[in-house]
Amino acid sequence: MTKSEPKRSGLAAVNAAGKCATSAEPDDDVSAESGCPSQSAHVKANVMKQPSRESTHRRNTECEVYDDGTNTFFWRAHTVTVLFILTCALVYVTLLEETPQDTTYNAKRGIVASILVFLCFGVTQAKDGPFTRPHPAYWRFWLCVTVVYELFLIFILFQTVHDGRQFMKYIDPKLGVPLPERDYGGNCLMYDPGNTTDPFHNIWDKIDGFVPAHFLGWYIKTLMIRDWWMCMIISVMFEFLEYSLEHQLPNFSECWWDHWIMDVLVCNGLGIYCGMKTLAWLSMKPYQWQGLWNILTYKGKIKRIAFQFTPYSWVKFEWKPASNLRRWLAVLGIIFMFLLAELNTFYLKFVLWMPPEHYLVLLRLVFFVNVGGVAMREIYDFMDDPKFHKKLGQQAWLVAAITVTEFLIVVKYDPNTIMLPLPFFITQCWFLGIVLIFGWTVWRHVNYKTLCSFDSGKDIFGANEPLVCKYEM
């Protein structure tokens, strides 16, 4: 179940003798604060001798990977086989199956068939992304699903509000009717002495299916972002957004202990903690791959199959937002897009009349779980080494387009709600926060421009090492 490294990657396949090269574009990674597993001195010497288009910083954060180069049926291309099966299915529908005299049914089936044909093409022919485990076809599939979802959002965006909501009935007849929003506020007493049967009933009433969803969601987000500080900032910022927008969506109205204890500390905090522990384990894991049929014991084969669902290689993510203006603006943009995607989850189901427990809401979350990690890797590569990665990755581009399109649907379908003015004191707080961020940006990255010496050919917008400052004030 191990494939030889594709030619597009700078990571060469290593034979049993232990030759290894550092990857210019690792297939998969997760990051943590801990370093890479140690390698032998002669392997490191061989690595350093090989030319690389990446910076020294990137080389120092990557680990060597040992791969025996086994290329099995599992990894070979099957484009002709897929084309043959697809053609047989279309011939069967055309010649042997009688077309029903139901226009609505035929339209639904035609749309589904068109999507399936596109997915078959994409899985076999689309460009590979940065990840290849458990299989490159898996990530190509989600890339094609991303395209289909964006096209669906564009279609909804171009409909009238009534037609767009009623179109959801074609997906589920139960949709298309207005639903009341649940208010999580109300009685916020953690201990209610007036209720002798169960004085802690307020806590139990606030616990629902979203509690494990919060934990699992932040566990996965930590694996995507790979930075404790960024995760905590996004977690706390979203709670402030709920405070600020509870006059627009009653769903945002929660008790103070629901915000800061159940959400930030328990669910989000525990998810981030477990995510960081997982990253630490992955950082210490040896990346030595051997073909399944080259392993003699059954225990070894089972272990090899399980490790197929772990990263192929390792690269350490170091965001360093304060090092230069480019990285600072990139991190601000990532945080902004994360928060906007979180808000879209609540506003979309509000304007499209979807109950929180509907399977479409769950499918959207599953979708972002599978595409978010790839998008974050592509954003990091584009930010960290723009000389090698000259354009934003395809999955990152689509995820950004989807997030913006979802927000535009919210604005079009319910402008009255989205345009409700913020309370005056909330507006003052946000204005003060924006002024502080802008002021720090100018002070850190513009004021120091006259005080810092730059390397030859590098300006403040470069993605190279941090400024060499003399700190002469």
Tab-separated table of C-alpha atoms in Angstrom:
chain	number	residue	atom	x	y	z
A	1	MET	CA	0.000	0.000	0.000
A	2	THR	CA	2.975	2.243	-0.419
A	3	LYS	CA	3.582	4.093	-3.650
A	4	SER	CA	6.714	5.571	-5.036
A	5	GLU	CA	6.904	9.323	-4.708
A	6	PRO	CA	5.512	11.106	-7.810
A	7	LYS	CA	7.870	13.056	-10.014
A	8	ARG	CA	6.162	16.342	-9.203
A	9	SER	CA	7.515	16.249	-5.637
A	10	GLY	CA	11.070	17.115	-4.672
A	11	LEU	CA	11.056	14.173	-2.207
A	12	ALA	CA	12.819	11.234	-3.811
A	13	ALA	CA	11.900	7.654	-3.033
A	14	VAL	CA	14.447	6.023	-0.763
A	15	ASN	CA	15.686	2.486	-1.107
A	16	ALA	CA	16.227	-0.018	1.679
A	17	ALA	CA	19.794	1.180	2.196
A	18	GLY	CA	18.417	4.370	3.728
A	19	LYS	CA	18.904	7.089	1.083
A	20	CYS	CA	16.588	10.033	1.624
A	21	ALA	CA	15.994	13.537	0.315
A	22	THR	CA	14.124	16.413	1.808
A	23	SER	CA	10.797	17.106	0.149
A	24	ALA	CA	10.339	20.307	-1.756
A	25	GLU	CA	6.609	19.750	-1.582
A	26	PRO	CA	5.686	17.118	1.030
A	27	ASP	CA	2.600	15.086	0.263
A	28	ASP	CA	0.989	15.480	3.630
A	29	ASP	CA	1.732	17.001	6.961
A	30	VAL	CA	0.492	17.998	10.338
A	31	SER	CA	2.449	20.290	12.615
A	32	ALA	CA	3.230	20.848	16.252
A	33	GLU	CA	5.778	22.651	18.317
A	34	SER	CA	8.050	19.640	18.665
A	35	GLY	CA	10.774	18.939	16.160
A	36	CYS	CA	11.340	16.179	13.622
A	37	PRO	CA	12.609	12.701	14.380
A	38	SER	CA	16.391	12.544	14.350
A	39	GLN	CA	18.122	10.968	11.356
A	40	SER	CA	21.605	9.588	10.810
A	41	ALA	CA	24.440	11.952	10.016
A	42	HIS	CA	25.187	10.501	6.595
A	43	VAL	CA	21.571	10.845	5.524
A	44	LYS	CA	21.547	14.481	6.558
A	45	ALA	CA	24.742	15.052	4.618
A	46	ASN	CA	23.180	13.546	1.495
A	47	VAL	CA	20.120	15.740	1.973
A	48	MET	CA	22.150	18.932	2.212
A	49	LYS	CA	24.075	18.118	-0.956
A	50	GLN	CA	20.954	18.026	-3.083
A	51	PRO	CA	19.795	21.283	-4.701
A	52	SER	CA	16.513	22.689	-3.456
A	53	ARG	CA	14.358	25.573	-4.539
A	54	GLU	CA	13.033	26.088	-1.061
A	55	SER	CA	14.520	28.344	1.542
A	56	THR	CA	16.766	27.146	4.329
A	57	HIS	CA	13.933	27.834	6.743
A	58	ARG	CA	11.667	25.348	4.990
A	59	ARG	CA	14.422	22.725	4.838
A	60	ASN	CA	15.000	23.006	8.554
A	61	THR	CA	11.328	22.343	9.347
A	62	GLU	CA	11.009	19.191	7.242
A	63	CYS	CA	11.802	15.588	8.067
A	64	GLU	CA	13.333	12.871	5.943
A	65	VAL	CA	11.034	10.128	4.725
A	66	TYR	CA	12.068	6.534	4.061
A	67	ASP	CA	10.119	4.784	1.315
A	68	ASP	CA	11.028	1.441	-0.296
A	69	GLY	CA	9.349	2.553	-3.533
A	70	THR	CA	6.773	-0.248	-3.778
A	71	ASN	CA	4.160	0.615	-6.432
A	72	THR	CA	1.120	-1.657	-6.153
A	73	PHE	CA	-2.232	-1.878	-7.911
A	74	PHE	CA	-3.654	0.376	-5.216
A	75	TRP	CA	-1.591	3.324	-6.487
A	76	ARG	CA	-1.665	2.827	-10.253
A	77	ALA	CA	-3.815	4.960	-12.538
A	78	HIS	CA	-7.111	3.382	-13.653
A	79	THR	CA	-8.338	5.987	-16.123
A	80	VAL	CA	-9.256	3.475	-18.848
A	81	THR	CA	-11.038	1.201	-16.364
A	82	VAL	CA	-13.130	4.074	-14.995
A	83	LEU	CA	-13.959	5.257	-18.518
A	84	PHE	CA	-15.045	1.741	-19.510
A	85	ILE	CA	-17.309	1.309	-16.455
A	86	LEU	CA	-18.818	4.769	-16.978
A	87	THR	CA	-19.507	4.042	-20.657
A	88	CYS	CA	-21.171	0.731	-19.800
A	89	ALA	CA	-23.443	2.486	-17.297
A	90	LEU	CA	-24.482	5.102	-19.850
A	91	VAL	CA	-25.109	2.434	-22.509
A	92	TYR	CA	-27.309	0.521	-20.066
A	93	VAL	CA	-29.378	3.614	-19.253
A	94	THR	CA	-29.719	4.504	-22.920
A	95	LEU	CA	-30.547	1.121	-24.465
A	96	LEU	CA	-31.897	-1.154	-21.736
A	97	GLU	CA	-33.693	1.123	-19.282
A	98	GLU	CA	-37.053	2.690	-20.030
A	99	THR	CA	-37.163	6.404	-19.285
A	100	PRO	CA	-39.941	7.260	-16.766
A	101	GLN	CA	-42.594	9.771	-17.836
A	102	ASP	CA	-41.891	12.003	-14.855
A	103	THR	CA	-40.282	15.338	-15.687
A	104	THR	CA	-39.273	16.163	-12.109
A	105	TYR	CA	-37.754	12.730	-11.519
A	106	ASN	CA	-35.879	12.807	-14.818
A	107	ALA	CA	-34.520	16.289	-14.077
A	108	LYS	CA	-33.238	15.186	-10.666
A	109	ARG	CA	-31.684	12.040	-12.061
A	110	GLY	CA	-30.084	13.938	-14.946
A	111	ILE	CA	-28.481	16.442	-12.561
A	112	VAL	CA	-27.189	13.653	-10.302
A	113	ALA	CA	-25.814	11.745	-13.307
A	114	SER	CA	-24.062	14.861	-14.596
A	115	ILE	CA	-22.436	15.410	-11.209
A	116	LEU	CA	-21.312	11.764	-11.019
A	117	VAL	CA	-19.730	11.945	-14.486
A	118	PHE	CA	-17.875	15.102	-13.464
A	119	LEU	CA	-16.681	13.424	-10.269
A	120	CYS	CA	-15.430	10.414	-12.248
A	121	PHE	CA	-13.486	12.704	-14.550
A	122	GLY	CA	-12.056	14.720	-11.666
A	123	VAL	CA	-11.007	11.724	-9.571
A	124	THR	CA	-9.017	10.292	-12.459
A	125	GLN	CA	-7.776	13.442	-14.209
A	126	ALA	CA	-7.710	16.388	-11.794
A	127	LYS	CA	-4.449	17.886	-10.587
A	128	ASP	CA	-3.092	16.446	-7.348
A	129	GLY	CA	-2.916	18.642	-4.278
A	130	PRO	CA	-0.372	18.597	-1.448
A	131	PHE	CA	-1.879	15.530	0.284
A	132	THR	CA	-1.727	11.920	-0.923
A	133	ARG	CA	-2.816	9.890	2.124
A	134	PRO	CA	-4.865	7.792	2.361
A	135	HIS	CA	-4.974	8.087	-1.452
A	136	PRO	CA	-4.624	10.959	-3.977
A	137	ALA	CA	-7.996	10.047	-5.500
A	138	TYR	CA	-9.653	10.831	-2.173
A	139	TRP	CA	-8.442	14.417	-2.235
A	140	ARG	CA	-9.206	14.816	-5.943
A	141	PHE	CA	-12.759	13.703	-5.149
A	142	TRP	CA	-13.178	16.456	-2.553
A	143	LEU	CA	-11.706	18.991	-4.955
A	144	CYS	CA	-14.436	18.125	-7.450
A	145	VAL	CA	-17.087	18.235	-4.705
A	146	THR	CA	-15.828	21.737	-3.911
A	147	VAL	CA	-16.422	22.801	-7.518
A	148	VAL	CA	-19.937	21.295	-7.490
A	149	TYR	CA	-20.810	23.027	-4.199
A	150	GLU	CA	-19.599	26.403	-5.463
A	151	LEU	CA	-21.671	26.018	-8.641
A	152	PHE	CA	-24.709	25.149	-6.498
A	153	LEU	CA	-24.174	28.279	-4.406
A	154	ILE	CA	-23.870	30.413	-7.547
A	155	PHE	CA	-27.183	28.971	-8.780
A	156	ILE	CA	-28.904	29.780	-5.458
A	157	LEU	CA	-27.409	33.276	-5.516
A	158	PHE	CA	-29.009	34.037	-8.898
A	159	GLN	CA	-32.525	33.043	-7.793
A	160	THR	CA	-35.133	35.204	-6.155
A	161	VAL	CA	-35.475	34.786	-2.414
A	162	HIS	CA	-38.759	32.860	-2.750
A	163	ASP	CA	-37.543	30.624	-5.575
A	164	GLY	CA	-34.271	29.885	-3.820
A	165	ARG	CA	-35.997	28.787	-0.640
A	166	GLN	CA	-38.566	26.729	-2.498
A	167	PHE	CA	-35.830	25.108	-4.583
A	168	MET	CA	-34.608	23.469	-1.392
A	169	LYS	CA	-37.806	21.382	-1.494
A	170	TYR	CA	-36.344	19.489	-4.460
A	171	ILE	CA	-33.561	18.343	-2.149
A	172	ASP	CA	-35.828	17.684	0.847
A	173	PRO	CA	-39.627	18.229	0.729
A	174	LYS	CA	-39.548	19.152	4.430
A	175	LEU	CA	-37.559	22.307	3.658
A	176	GLY	CA	-38.915	25.585	2.337
A	177	VAL	CA	-40.904	26.515	5.459
A	178	PRO	CA	-39.847	29.132	8.036
A	179	LEU	CA	-38.464	27.765	11.273
A	180	PRO	CA	-38.239	29.497	14.662
A	181	GLU	CA	-34.786	30.110	16.072
A	182	ARG	CA	-34.040	28.600	19.460
A	183	ASP	CA	-33.032	31.052	22.179
A	184	TYR	CA	-30.197	29.728	24.316
A	185	GLY	CA	-30.455	32.614	26.767
A	186	GLY	CA	-33.268	33.112	29.241
A	187	ASN	CA	-32.713	31.855	32.756
A	188	CYS	CA	-28.933	31.870	33.232
A	189	LEU	CA	-28.768	30.640	36.821
A	190	MET	CA	-26.314	27.771	37.020
A	191	TYR	CA	-27.949	26.720	40.294
A	192	ASP	CA	-31.705	27.337	40.477
A	193	PRO	CA	-32.823	27.040	44.124
A	194	GLY	CA	-36.446	27.393	43.035
A	195	ASN	CA	-36.323	24.021	41.307
A	196	THR	CA	-36.026	21.469	44.097
A	197	THR	CA	-36.224	18.507	41.708
A	198	ASP	CA	-33.151	19.458	39.658
A	199	PRO	CA	-31.506	22.778	40.592
A	200	PHE	CA	-28.939	22.306	37.778
A	201	HIS	CA	-31.608	21.972	35.087
A	202	ASN	CA	-30.354	25.076	33.252
A	203	ILE	CA	-27.007	23.394	32.590
A	204	TRP	CA	-28.614	20.189	31.345
A	205	ASP	CA	-31.009	22.176	29.140
A	206	LYS	CA	-28.094	23.914	27.416
A	207	ILE	CA	-26.330	20.632	26.637
A	208	ASP	CA	-27.344	19.306	23.228
A	209	GLY	CA	-25.764	17.734	20.159
A	210	PHE	CA	-23.668	20.839	19.553
A	211	VAL	CA	-21.507	20.156	22.632
A	212	PRO	CA	-19.659	17.161	21.119
A	213	ALA	CA	-19.774	18.966	17.766
A	214	HIS	CA	-17.907	21.915	19.321
A	215	PHE	CA	-15.235	19.618	20.741
A	216	LEU	CA	-14.775	17.604	17.543
A	217	GLY	CA	-14.832	20.735	15.413
A	218	TRP	CA	-12.058	22.436	17.347
A	219	TYR	CA	-10.034	19.243	17.479
A	220	ILE	CA	-10.058	19.146	13.675
A	221	LYS	CA	-9.471	22.901	13.338
A	222	THR	CA	-6.368	22.535	15.481
A	223	LEU	CA	-5.059	19.874	13.096
A	224	MET	CA	-5.659	22.337	10.246
A	225	ILE	CA	-4.200	25.505	11.778
A	226	ARG	CA	-1.454	23.810	13.829
A	227	ASP	CA	-0.972	26.760	16.124
A	228	TRP	CA	-2.328	27.083	19.665
A	229	TRP	CA	-2.440	30.876	19.691
A	230	MET	CA	-4.339	31.200	16.419
A	231	CYS	CA	-6.893	28.620	17.539
A	232	MET	CA	-7.507	30.380	20.848
A	233	ILE	CA	-7.820	33.777	19.153
A	234	ILE	CA	-10.415	32.451	16.714
A	235	SER	CA	-12.276	30.690	19.536
A	236	VAL	CA	-12.470	33.811	21.722
A	237	MET	CA	-13.199	36.129	18.789
A	238	PHE	CA	-16.199	34.061	17.761
A	239	GLU	CA	-17.677	34.376	21.249
A	240	PHE	CA	-17.322	38.156	20.956
A	241	LEU	CA	-19.077	37.956	17.582
A	242	GLU	CA	-21.952	36.063	19.203
A	243	TYR	CA	-22.246	38.799	21.826
A	244	SER	CA	-22.213	41.444	19.085
A	245	LEU	CA	-24.769	39.787	16.785
A	246	GLU	CA	-27.279	38.315	19.212
A	247	HIS	CA	-29.689	41.143	18.269
A	248	GLN	CA	-29.708	39.717	14.714
A	249	LEU	CA	-29.947	35.983	15.463
A	250	PRO	CA	-31.582	34.840	18.706
A	251	ASN	CA	-29.488	31.679	18.365
A	252	PHE	CA	-26.464	33.734	19.433
A	253	SER	CA	-28.088	34.656	22.733
A	254	GLU	CA	-26.407	32.473	25.330
A	255	CYS	CA	-25.659	32.665	29.028
A	256	TRP	CA	-22.281	34.009	30.076
A	257	TRP	CA	-21.181	30.635	31.408
A	258	ASP	CA	-22.324	29.016	28.165
A	259	HIS	CA	-19.989	31.358	26.259
A	260	TRP	CA	-16.892	31.228	28.392
A	261	ILE	CA	-17.081	27.997	30.406
A	262	MET	CA	-18.880	25.466	28.197
A	263	ASP	CA	-17.663	26.828	24.853
A	264	VAL	CA	-14.227	28.431	25.309
A	265	LEU	CA	-12.866	26.421	28.236
A	266	VAL	CA	-14.565	23.021	28.030
A	267	CYS	CA	-15.533	22.245	24.431
A	268	ASN	CA	-13.177	24.447	22.434
A	269	GLY	CA	-10.320	24.359	24.933
A	270	LEU	CA	-10.424	20.591	25.337
A	271	GLY	CA	-10.611	20.117	21.562
A	272	ILE	CA	-7.595	22.369	21.042
A	273	TYR	CA	-5.661	20.572	23.778
A	274	CYS	CA	-6.352	17.127	22.301
A	275	GLY	CA	-5.487	18.442	18.855
A	276	MET	CA	-2.120	19.737	20.040
A	277	LYS	CA	-1.385	16.398	21.704
A	278	THR	CA	-2.179	14.633	18.424
A	279	LEU	CA	0.161	16.988	16.584
A	280	ALA	CA	2.906	16.255	19.108
A	281	TRP	CA	2.492	12.514	18.483
A	282	LEU	CA	2.576	12.979	14.722
A	283	SER	CA	5.724	15.080	15.011
A	284	MET	CA	7.547	12.209	16.773
A	285	LYS	CA	6.236	9.469	14.497
A	286	PRO	CA	8.949	7.883	12.282
A	287	TYR	CA	8.086	8.234	8.598
A	288	GLN	CA	9.421	4.960	7.254
A	289	TRP	CA	7.177	3.384	4.624
A	290	GLN	CA	7.327	-0.206	3.437
A	291	GLY	CA	5.143	-2.017	0.938
A	292	LEU	CA	2.373	-4.137	2.476
A	293	TRP	CA	3.573	-7.332	0.772
A	294	ASN	CA	7.116	-6.684	1.964
A	295	ILE	CA	5.973	-6.964	5.599
A	296	LEU	CA	6.115	-10.547	6.862
A	297	THR	CA	3.945	-10.495	10.013
A	298	TYR	CA	0.169	-10.028	10.145
A	299	LYS	CA	0.573	-7.566	13.007
A	300	GLY	CA	2.928	-5.512	10.871
A	301	LYS	CA	0.488	-5.559	7.958
A	302	ILE	CA	-2.389	-4.357	10.144
A	303	LYS	CA	-0.218	-1.605	11.574
A	304	ARG	CA	0.838	-0.584	8.063
A	305	ILE	CA	-2.806	-0.354	6.950
A	306	ALA	CA	-3.641	1.837	9.962
A	307	PHE	CA	-0.693	4.138	9.251
A	308	GLN	CA	-1.990	4.590	5.702
A	309	PHE	CA	-4.396	7.130	7.226
A	310	THR	CA	-1.580	9.193	8.754
A	311	PRO	CA	0.549	11.823	6.962
A	312	TYR	CA	3.124	10.626	4.451
A	313	SER	CA	5.697	13.173	5.594
A	314	TRP	CA	6.135	15.963	8.094
A	315	VAL	CA	6.670	19.692	7.820
A	316	LYS	CA	6.568	22.099	10.716
A	317	PHE	CA	4.252	25.099	10.348
A	318	GLU	CA	5.624	28.374	11.679
A	319	TRP	CA	3.218	31.219	10.971
A	320	LYS	CA	5.357	34.019	12.537
A	321	PRO	CA	2.704	36.714	11.984
A	322	ALA	CA	4.852	39.535	13.398
A	323	SER	CA	7.908	38.821	11.241
A	324	ASN	CA	6.826	40.899	8.244
A	325	LEU	CA	3.798	42.640	6.806
A	326	ARG	CA	2.975	39.929	4.294
A	327	ARG	CA	2.690	37.221	6.963
A	328	TRP	CA	0.824	39.543	9.332
A	329	LEU	CA	-1.823	40.374	6.724
A	330	ALA	CA	-2.042	36.710	5.719
A	331	VAL	CA	-2.724	35.601	9.301
A	332	LEU	CA	-5.328	38.360	9.721
A	333	GLY	CA	-6.979	37.188	6.501
A	334	ILE	CA	-7.019	33.574	7.679
A	335	ILE	CA	-8.629	34.544	10.980
A	336	PHE	CA	-11.196	36.706	9.177
A	337	MET	CA	-12.146	33.940	6.731
A	338	PHE	CA	-12.409	31.389	9.543
A	339	LEU	CA	-14.779	33.641	11.479
A	340	LEU	CA	-16.821	34.420	8.361
A	341	ALA	CA	-17.191	30.709	7.569
A	342	GLU	CA	-18.331	30.100	11.167
A	343	LEU	CA	-20.951	32.849	10.908
A	344	ASN	CA	-22.144	31.517	7.555
A	345	THR	CA	-23.085	28.259	9.283
A	346	PHE	CA	-25.695	30.059	11.391
A	347	TYR	CA	-26.851	32.665	8.883
A	348	LEU	CA	-27.246	30.217	5.979
A	349	LYS	CA	-29.590	27.924	7.849
A	350	PHE	CA	-31.478	31.023	9.017
A	351	VAL	CA	-32.055	32.515	5.542
A	352	LEU	CA	-32.593	29.149	3.774
A	353	TRP	CA	-34.914	27.850	6.528
A	354	MET	CA	-32.925	24.767	7.464
A	355	PRO	CA	-33.224	23.342	11.000
A	356	PRO	CA	-29.911	22.953	12.861
A	357	GLU	CA	-30.231	19.167	12.962
A	358	HIS	CA	-30.856	18.809	9.202
A	359	TYR	CA	-28.456	16.518	7.360
A	360	LEU	CA	-27.473	19.291	4.917
A	361	VAL	CA	-26.017	21.297	7.805
A	362	LEU	CA	-24.017	18.249	8.883
A	363	LEU	CA	-22.864	17.564	5.318
A	364	ARG	CA	-21.574	21.125	5.014
A	365	LEU	CA	-19.486	20.649	8.163
A	366	VAL	CA	-18.145	17.316	6.864
A	367	PHE	CA	-17.294	19.059	3.615
A	368	PHE	CA	-15.232	21.767	5.322
A	369	VAL	CA	-13.476	19.158	7.472
A	370	ASN	CA	-12.167	17.440	4.340
A	371	VAL	CA	-11.252	20.514	2.304
A	372	GLY	CA	-10.073	22.813	5.102
A	373	GLY	CA	-6.827	20.985	5.796
A	374	VAL	CA	-5.764	21.056	2.145
A	375	ALA	CA	-6.694	24.731	1.838
A	376	MET	CA	-4.669	25.652	4.919
A	377	ARG	CA	-1.621	23.788	3.619
A	378	GLU	CA	-1.846	25.591	0.279
A	379	ILE	CA	-2.256	28.964	1.996
A	380	TYR	CA	0.765	28.291	4.185
A	381	ASP	CA	2.902	27.281	1.200
A	382	PHE	CA	1.836	30.370	-0.746
A	383	MET	CA	2.560	32.631	2.220
A	384	ASP	CA	5.783	30.977	3.365
A	385	ASP	CA	7.500	30.424	0.029
A	386	PRO	CA	5.929	32.503	-2.796
A	387	LYS	CA	9.011	32.090	-4.988
A	388	PHE	CA	8.329	28.370	-5.297
A	389	HIS	CA	4.525	28.464	-4.924
A	390	LYS	CA	3.793	31.296	-7.326
A	391	LYS	CA	-0.012	31.060	-7.134
A	392	LEU	CA	-2.631	30.253	-4.540
A	393	GLY	CA	-3.581	26.574	-4.500
A	394	GLN	CA	-6.749	25.367	-6.203
A	395	GLN	CA	-8.483	24.151	-3.039
A	396	ALA	CA	-7.659	27.336	-1.122
A	397	TRP	CA	-8.989	29.422	-4.009
A	398	LEU	CA	-12.266	27.494	-4.067
A	399	VAL	CA	-12.749	27.544	-0.295
A	400	ALA	CA	-12.286	31.324	-0.255
A	401	ALA	CA	-14.767	31.686	-3.132
A	402	ILE	CA	-17.293	29.466	-1.324
A	403	THR	CA	-17.017	31.456	1.901
A	404	VAL	CA	-17.620	34.735	0.060
A	405	THR	CA	-20.486	33.290	-1.988
A	406	GLU	CA	-22.233	31.957	1.126
A	407	PHE	CA	-22.027	35.400	2.703
A	408	LEU	CA	-23.433	37.048	-0.444
A	409	ILE	CA	-26.396	34.654	-0.319
A	410	VAL	CA	-27.039	35.712	3.274
A	411	VAL	CA	-26.885	39.399	2.314
A	412	LYS	CA	-29.258	38.951	-0.634
A	413	TYR	CA	-31.802	36.675	1.056
A	414	ASP	CA	-32.208	38.654	4.281
A	415	PRO	CA	-30.649	42.125	4.050
A	416	ASN	CA	-32.905	43.443	6.799
A	417	THR	CA	-31.407	41.085	9.384
A	418	ILE	CA	-27.806	41.427	8.307
A	419	MET	CA	-28.075	45.235	8.203
A	420	LEU	CA	-29.520	45.651	11.691
A	421	PRO	CA	-27.235	48.249	13.321
A	422	LEU	CA	-24.996	47.186	16.136
A	423	PRO	CA	-25.686	48.622	19.600
A	424	PHE	CA	-23.673	51.785	20.207
A	425	PHE	CA	-21.387	50.331	22.878
A	426	ILE	CA	-20.719	47.258	20.681
A	427	THR	CA	-19.793	49.558	17.794
A	428	GLN	CA	-17.405	51.468	20.061
A	429	CYS	CA	-15.684	48.245	21.146
A	430	TRP	CA	-15.171	47.024	17.592
A	431	PHE	CA	-14.002	50.441	16.432
A	432	LEU	CA	-11.464	50.549	19.252
A	433	GLY	CA	-10.238	47.036	18.381
A	434	ILE	CA	-9.826	47.898	14.696
A	435	VAL	CA	-7.946	51.106	15.557
A	436	LEU	CA	-5.591	49.178	17.856
A	437	ILE	CA	-4.863	46.555	15.185
A	438	PHE	CA	-4.292	49.218	12.537
A	439	GLY	CA	-2.106	51.255	14.865
A	440	TRP	CA	0.016	48.253	15.837
A	441	THR	CA	0.388	47.309	12.166
A	442	VAL	CA	1.641	50.776	11.271
A	443	TRP	CA	3.953	50.910	14.293
A	444	ARG	CA	5.407	47.429	13.781
A	445	HIS	CA	5.711	47.210	10.012
A	446	VAL	CA	5.845	50.806	8.753
A	447	ASN	CA	7.516	52.780	11.524
A	448	TYR	CA	10.304	50.173	11.788
A	449	LYS	CA	10.902	50.451	8.053
A	450	THR	CA	13.065	53.497	8.656
A	451	LEU	CA	14.869	51.798	11.539
A	452	CYS	CA	15.600	48.372	10.108
A	453	SER	CA	18.172	47.232	7.607
A	454	PHE	CA	16.906	44.951	4.851
A	455	ASP	CA	18.687	42.267	2.913
A	456	SER	CA	19.553	43.106	-0.678
A	457	GLY	CA	16.554	42.780	-2.976
A	458	LYS	CA	14.034	42.216	-0.149
A	459	ASP	CA	11.370	44.695	0.855
A	460	ILE	CA	8.786	44.807	3.567
A	461	PHE	CA	6.354	42.749	1.514
A	462	GLY	CA	8.807	39.885	1.001
A	463	ALA	CA	8.208	36.457	2.493
A	464	ASN	CA	11.775	35.914	3.652
A	465	GLU	CA	13.244	35.968	7.142
A	466	PRO	CA	12.113	38.610	9.668
A	467	LEU	CA	13.476	42.130	9.573
A	468	VAL	CA	16.989	42.721	10.875
A	469	CYS	CA	16.185	45.607	13.233
A	470	LYS	CA	18.527	47.807	15.175
A	471	TYR	CA	15.646	48.981	17.428
A	472	GLU	CA	16.937	52.567	17.530
A	473	MET	CA	14.002	54.615	18.771
